[in-house]
Structures are given as structure tokens and as C-alpha cells.
XYZ file of C-alpha atoms in Angstrom:
314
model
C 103.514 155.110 135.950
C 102.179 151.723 136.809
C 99.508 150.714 139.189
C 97.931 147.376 140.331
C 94.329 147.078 139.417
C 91.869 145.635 141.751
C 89.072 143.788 140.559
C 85.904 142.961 142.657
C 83.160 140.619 141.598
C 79.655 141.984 143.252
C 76.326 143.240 142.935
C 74.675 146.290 141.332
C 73.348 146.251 144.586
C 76.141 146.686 146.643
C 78.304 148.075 143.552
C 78.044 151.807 145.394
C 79.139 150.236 148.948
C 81.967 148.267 147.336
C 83.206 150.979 145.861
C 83.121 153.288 148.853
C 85.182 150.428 150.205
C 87.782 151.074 147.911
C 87.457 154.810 147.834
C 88.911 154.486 151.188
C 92.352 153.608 150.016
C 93.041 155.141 147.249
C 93.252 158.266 145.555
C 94.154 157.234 141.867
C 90.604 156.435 140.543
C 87.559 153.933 141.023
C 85.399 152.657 138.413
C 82.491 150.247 138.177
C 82.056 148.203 134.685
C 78.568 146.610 133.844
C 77.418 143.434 132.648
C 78.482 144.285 129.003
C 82.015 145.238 130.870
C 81.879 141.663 132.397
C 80.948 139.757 129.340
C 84.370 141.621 127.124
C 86.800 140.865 130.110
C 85.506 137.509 130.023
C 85.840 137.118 126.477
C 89.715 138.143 126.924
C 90.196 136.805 129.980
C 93.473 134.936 129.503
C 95.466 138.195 129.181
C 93.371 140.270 131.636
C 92.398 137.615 134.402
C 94.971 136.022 136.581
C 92.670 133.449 137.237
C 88.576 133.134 137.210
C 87.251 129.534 137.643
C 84.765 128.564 135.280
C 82.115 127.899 137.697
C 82.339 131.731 138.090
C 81.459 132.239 134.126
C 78.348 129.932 134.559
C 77.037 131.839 137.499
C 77.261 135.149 135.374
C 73.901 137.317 134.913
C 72.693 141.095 134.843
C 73.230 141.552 137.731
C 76.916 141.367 138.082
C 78.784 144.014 138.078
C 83.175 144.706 138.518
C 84.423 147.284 140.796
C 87.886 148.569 139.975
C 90.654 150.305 141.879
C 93.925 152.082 141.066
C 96.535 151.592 143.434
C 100.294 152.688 143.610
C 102.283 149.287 142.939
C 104.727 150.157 146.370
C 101.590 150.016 148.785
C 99.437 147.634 147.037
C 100.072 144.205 148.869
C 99.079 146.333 152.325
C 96.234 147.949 150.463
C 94.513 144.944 148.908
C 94.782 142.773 152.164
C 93.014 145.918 153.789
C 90.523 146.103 151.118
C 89.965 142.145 151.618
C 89.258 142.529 155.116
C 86.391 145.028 154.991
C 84.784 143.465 152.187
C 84.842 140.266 154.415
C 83.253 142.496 157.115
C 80.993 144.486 154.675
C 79.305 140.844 153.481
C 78.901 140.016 157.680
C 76.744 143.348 157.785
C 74.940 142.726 154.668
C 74.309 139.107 155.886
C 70.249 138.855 155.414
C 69.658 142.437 154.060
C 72.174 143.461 150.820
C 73.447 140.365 148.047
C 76.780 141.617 147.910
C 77.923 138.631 145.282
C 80.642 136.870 145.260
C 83.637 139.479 146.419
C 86.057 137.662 144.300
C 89.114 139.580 143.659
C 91.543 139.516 141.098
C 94.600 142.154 140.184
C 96.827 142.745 137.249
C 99.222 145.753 136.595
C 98.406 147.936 134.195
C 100.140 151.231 133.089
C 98.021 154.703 134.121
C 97.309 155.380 130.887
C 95.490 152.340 130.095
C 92.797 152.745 132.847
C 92.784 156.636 131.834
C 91.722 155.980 128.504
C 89.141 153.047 129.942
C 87.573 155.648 132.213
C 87.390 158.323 129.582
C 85.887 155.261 126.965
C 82.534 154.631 129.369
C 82.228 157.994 131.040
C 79.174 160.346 129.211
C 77.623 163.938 129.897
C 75.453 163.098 132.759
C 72.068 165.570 133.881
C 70.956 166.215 137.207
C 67.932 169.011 137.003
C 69.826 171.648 135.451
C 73.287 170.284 136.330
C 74.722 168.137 133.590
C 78.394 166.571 134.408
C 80.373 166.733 131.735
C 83.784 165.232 130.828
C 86.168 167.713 129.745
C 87.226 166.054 126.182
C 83.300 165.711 124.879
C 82.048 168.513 123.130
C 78.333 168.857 124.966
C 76.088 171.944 124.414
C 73.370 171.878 127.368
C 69.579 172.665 126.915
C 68.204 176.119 127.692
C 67.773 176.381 131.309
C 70.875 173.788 131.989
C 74.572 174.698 133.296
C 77.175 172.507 132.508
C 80.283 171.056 135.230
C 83.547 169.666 132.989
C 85.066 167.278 135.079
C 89.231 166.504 133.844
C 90.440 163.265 132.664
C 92.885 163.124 135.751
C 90.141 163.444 138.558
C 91.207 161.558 141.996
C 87.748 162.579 143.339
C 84.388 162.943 142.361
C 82.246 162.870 138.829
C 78.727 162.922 139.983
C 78.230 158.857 138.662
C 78.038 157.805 142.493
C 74.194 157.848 144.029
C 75.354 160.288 146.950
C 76.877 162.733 144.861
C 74.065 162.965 142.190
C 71.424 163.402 145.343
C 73.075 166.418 146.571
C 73.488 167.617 143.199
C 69.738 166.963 142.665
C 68.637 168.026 146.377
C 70.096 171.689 146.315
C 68.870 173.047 143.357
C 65.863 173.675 145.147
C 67.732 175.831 147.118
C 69.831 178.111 145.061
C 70.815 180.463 144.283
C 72.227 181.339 147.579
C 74.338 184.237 149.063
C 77.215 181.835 150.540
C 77.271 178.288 149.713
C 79.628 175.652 151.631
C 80.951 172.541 150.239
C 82.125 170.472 153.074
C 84.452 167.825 152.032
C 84.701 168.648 148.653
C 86.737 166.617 146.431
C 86.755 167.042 142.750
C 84.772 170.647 143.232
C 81.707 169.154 141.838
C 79.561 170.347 143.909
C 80.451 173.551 144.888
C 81.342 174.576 141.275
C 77.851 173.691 140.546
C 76.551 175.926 143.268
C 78.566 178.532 142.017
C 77.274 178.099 138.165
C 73.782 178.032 139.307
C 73.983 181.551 140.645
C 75.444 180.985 144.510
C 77.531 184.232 144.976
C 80.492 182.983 146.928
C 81.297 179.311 147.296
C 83.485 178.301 150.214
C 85.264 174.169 149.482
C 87.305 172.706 152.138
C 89.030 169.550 151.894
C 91.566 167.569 154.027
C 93.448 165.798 150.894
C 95.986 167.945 149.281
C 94.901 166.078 146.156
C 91.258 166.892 146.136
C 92.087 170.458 146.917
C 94.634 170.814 144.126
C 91.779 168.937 141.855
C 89.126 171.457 142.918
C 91.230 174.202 142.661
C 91.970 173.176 138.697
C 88.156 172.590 138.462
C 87.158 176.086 139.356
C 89.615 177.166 136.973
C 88.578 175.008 134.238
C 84.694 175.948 134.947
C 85.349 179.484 135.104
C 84.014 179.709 138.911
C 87.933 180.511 140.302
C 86.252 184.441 141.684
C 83.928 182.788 143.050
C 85.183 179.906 144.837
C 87.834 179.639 148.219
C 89.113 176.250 147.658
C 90.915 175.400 151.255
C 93.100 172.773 152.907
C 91.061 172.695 156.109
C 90.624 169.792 158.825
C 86.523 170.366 157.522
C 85.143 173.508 158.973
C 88.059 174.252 161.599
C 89.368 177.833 161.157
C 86.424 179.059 158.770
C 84.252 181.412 160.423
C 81.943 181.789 157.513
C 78.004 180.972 157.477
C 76.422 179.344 154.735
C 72.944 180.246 153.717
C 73.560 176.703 152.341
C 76.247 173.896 153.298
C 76.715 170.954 151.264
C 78.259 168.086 152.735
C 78.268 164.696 151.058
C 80.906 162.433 153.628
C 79.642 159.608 155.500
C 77.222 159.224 158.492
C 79.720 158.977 160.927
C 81.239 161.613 160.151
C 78.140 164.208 159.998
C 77.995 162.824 163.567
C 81.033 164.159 163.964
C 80.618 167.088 162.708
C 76.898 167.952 164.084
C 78.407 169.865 167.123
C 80.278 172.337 165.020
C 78.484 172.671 161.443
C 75.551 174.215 163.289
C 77.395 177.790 163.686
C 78.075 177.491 160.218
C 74.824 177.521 158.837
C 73.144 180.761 158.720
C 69.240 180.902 160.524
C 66.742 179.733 158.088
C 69.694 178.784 156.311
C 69.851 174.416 154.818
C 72.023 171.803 154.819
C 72.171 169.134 152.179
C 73.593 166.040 153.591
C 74.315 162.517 152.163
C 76.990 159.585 152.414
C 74.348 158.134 154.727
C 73.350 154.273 154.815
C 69.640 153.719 155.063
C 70.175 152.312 158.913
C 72.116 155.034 159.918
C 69.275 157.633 158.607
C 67.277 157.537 161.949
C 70.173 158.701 163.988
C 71.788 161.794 161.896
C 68.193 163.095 161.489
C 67.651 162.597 165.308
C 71.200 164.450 165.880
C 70.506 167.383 163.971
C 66.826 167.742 164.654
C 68.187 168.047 168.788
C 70.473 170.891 167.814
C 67.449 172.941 165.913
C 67.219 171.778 162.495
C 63.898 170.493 160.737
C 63.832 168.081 157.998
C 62.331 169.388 154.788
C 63.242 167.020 151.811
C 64.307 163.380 151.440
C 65.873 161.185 148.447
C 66.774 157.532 148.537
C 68.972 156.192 145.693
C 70.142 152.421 146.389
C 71.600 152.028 150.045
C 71.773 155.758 150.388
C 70.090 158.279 151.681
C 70.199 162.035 151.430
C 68.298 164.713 153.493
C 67.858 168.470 153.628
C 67.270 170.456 156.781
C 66.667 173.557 157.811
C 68.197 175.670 160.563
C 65.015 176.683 162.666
């Protein structure tokens, strides 16, 4: 199968928001390249770049970095016009706060097993406490004390490299293990599978993408979690009536928002919530929502842009 790649010049900076950006439209993979990533393209560029001005090459420095999507070659035209317009609107926010770069964007087609193997060529064991995220082809023996996630080679969702992801990974450790766990919006699985490996003893993971349910569903499996965890196609927490001593939910401030009215009679008293996806100015307000519906903040980590928090249910 063949897909059109997007690339987008930015920031490490704004790499993370750029990339949520893209997230948005596709489910067939995002990846961000370094300098070092910059530097070979530009090397090759006459068979990888449909065009990049030179003045572009002289402006090149460490802090550059590529964001690439996957997207299916029927919907791409629609897609990558969409894509354009909110990173137009994402440097208008940033104006004066965030260097989001350039936003150049280039495409080329390239066959799904070229970006596969790319992926799987820069993607290494990464360790979070006691969590270490490991792709499924690299033999990785964790330290005493450590579990260890394998994340597949065909993941549409999820490997613990974005700053949100590897907060809540971080964040709930501190809070397991845990009679029921909930992972809200879950993906690849990541999350909950790690709550489930670090001694949680029943993991409920609810997704609204077929995709991410059918990935998490293969995760457990692969991870050896599958008793453990209820992966479910659910419209978030609608027709679960389940409390979580702990609920994990890594989505976006808008839609914890959302959610606030509802996700309180699913966390247990005394129980937590680990939340993230949240831009440092929207932090105020979903601490402010969920301190008015009896929740007290407890711990807070800030990696780039984003923020995550943990609260408890007073």
C-alpha cells in the first residue's frame, strides 16, 4: 500500500504541537526526525524533496526538526490542505510565545513499508520509572525493579515518545498498584497495559477508534495483560459503570472539559486521576473545573508545552 508523506519544517519547540496537528488526521503513523534526520534528507534531497529552496539549507541549525505524516493517497489532497490550515492558525496562536519555524511542507509517496522500516530504524527501548517502552523486534532485558511494555511495528497509536504520554506514564506510578485502573482514551494500550504490569488488578481501556481498540486489544495480548484488561469500543466512559481507584486519561484539554461532568462518578472516593494533553494556558481552567466538582490537586509535571496533573477525589 502506498501513502503520501507529509513533511513539516518546525521547531523542537513546537515539534510535540505540530505533531498533535497531524495526529488529528491520520491514523497510519507520525514521526518526528532530528537534526541528524534533517542533515541525511538534505544530503539526498533530489530524490526525497520535491522542492526545498536553498535559502532553507542556509537557515538550518539544531534546532530544526521534521514532522512526518502517513496518509492514505485517496484522502490526501483534503487532508494536507486541512493540515495547512491549522498550522497557519497554530503559528497565529504561537505569535509572541512558541517559534514554531518555518511550517514548510513538502510530500512525496512512499510505499508503507518504507516508512515502517524508518520508524522501526530510530525507535529504541525507552524508561519511564519502572516502565520501559519497548519495541517488539529489540531484544531488551529490563533492570530489577523495571517492567517492560512491547509496542508492535504496526502501531496507529501511541509509543510513549510524545511528552504527554511519558508524563502519565511517569505520574501514576506513584499510584499503583491499584484495585481498578481506567484508561480513558486509550490508543495503542500503553498505558493501561502498563498499569496492569505494574500490579493494577483489573484494567478497564475504552476507545472511540476501531483502530486503536483493535491495536490495544493485540497489545494486551502481546504483553500478556489480555485477563486483565477490558479493551472497549466506547464513546469514552458512556455505558461503563465501573469506578476506578485510578483513571488515566491522556486526551486534550478540551476534552477533559468535556468530560469533567461525567468522569467524576467514575472515580472511586480517595480515588486519582492522572490527566494530560493539556497546553500550559489551558492548565488554570481544567484544574479550576475539577477542583469545583471535589477534586484536590496533588502532583504536577511540565514537559515542553504540556502539562500533566494528578488529583484526588476528596
Amino acid at each position: 500500500m502506498k501513502f503520501t508523506e507529509l513533511t513539516v519544517t518546525t521547531t523542537r519547540e513546537a515539534q510535540e504541537l505540530v505533531a498533535d496537528i497531524m495526529w488529528n488526521y491520520t491514523q497510519y503513523g507520525v514521526n518526528i526526525c532530528d537534526v541528524k534526520d534533517v542533515i541525511e534528507l538534505i544530503e539526498e534531497r533530489r530524490s526525497t524533496w520535491d522542492y526545498l529552496d536553498d535559502e532553507v539549507l542556509k537557515r538550518l541549525n539544531d534546532k530544526v526538526t521534521l514532522v512526518k505524516a502517513y496518509i492514505a493517497l485517496d484522502i490526501s489532497d483534503t487532508v494536507i490542505s486541512n493540515i495547512r490550515e491549522d498550522l497557519e492558525n497554530l503559528k497565529r496562536n504561537s505569535e509572541g510565545f512558541i517559534d514554531v519555524g518555518s511550517l514548510e511542507t513538502v510530500r512525496r509517496i512512499v510505499d508503507g513499508d518504507d516508512w515502517i522500516e524508518i520508524w522501526k530504524k530510530h525507535y529504541r527501548p525507552m524508561v519511564f520509572g519502572k516502565v520501559v517502552v519497548c519495541p517488539a523486534w529489540i531484544e531488551h532485558t529490563p533492570a530489577d525493579g523495571q517492567v517492560k511494555v512491547l509496542i508492535d511495528s504496526n502501531m496507529a497509536f501511541g509509543t510513549g515518545e510524545h511528552e504527554t504520554t511519558s508524563m502519565v506514564i511517569e505520574l501514576m506510578q506513584d499510584y499503583l498498584p491499584a484495585k481498578t485502573v481506567i484508561d480513558v482514551g486509550t490508543g495503542s494500550g500503553i498505558l493501561g497495559i502498563a498499569a496492569a504490569k505494574l500490579g493494577a488488578e483489573k484494567v478497564f481501556m475504552t476507545d472511540i477508534d476501531y483502530v486503536a481498540v483493535t491495536t490495544a486489544t493485540h497489545n494486551c495480548e502481546m504483553n500478556g495483560v489480555k485477563d486483565k484488561c477490558e479493551v472497549a469500543l466506547n464513546n469514552l466512559l458512556d455505558e461503563k459503570d465501573v469506578k476506578g481507584d485510578l483513571v488515566l486519561a491522556n486526551i486534550t484539554a478540551d476534552v477533559l472539559l468535556v468530560l469533567s461532568k461525567n468522569i467524576v462518578n467514575n472515580v472511586a472516593i480517595g480515588g486519582h486521576i492522572v490527566m494530560s494533553g493539556i497546553i500550559k494556558s489551558r492548565e488554570e481552567e481544567v484544574e479550576k473545573r475539577y477542583t469545583s466538582l471535589g477534586f484536590e490537586l496533588e502532583k504536577r509535571m511540565e514537559k515542553g508545552e504540556w502539562i500533566a496533573i494528578a488529583m484526588k477525589k476528596l
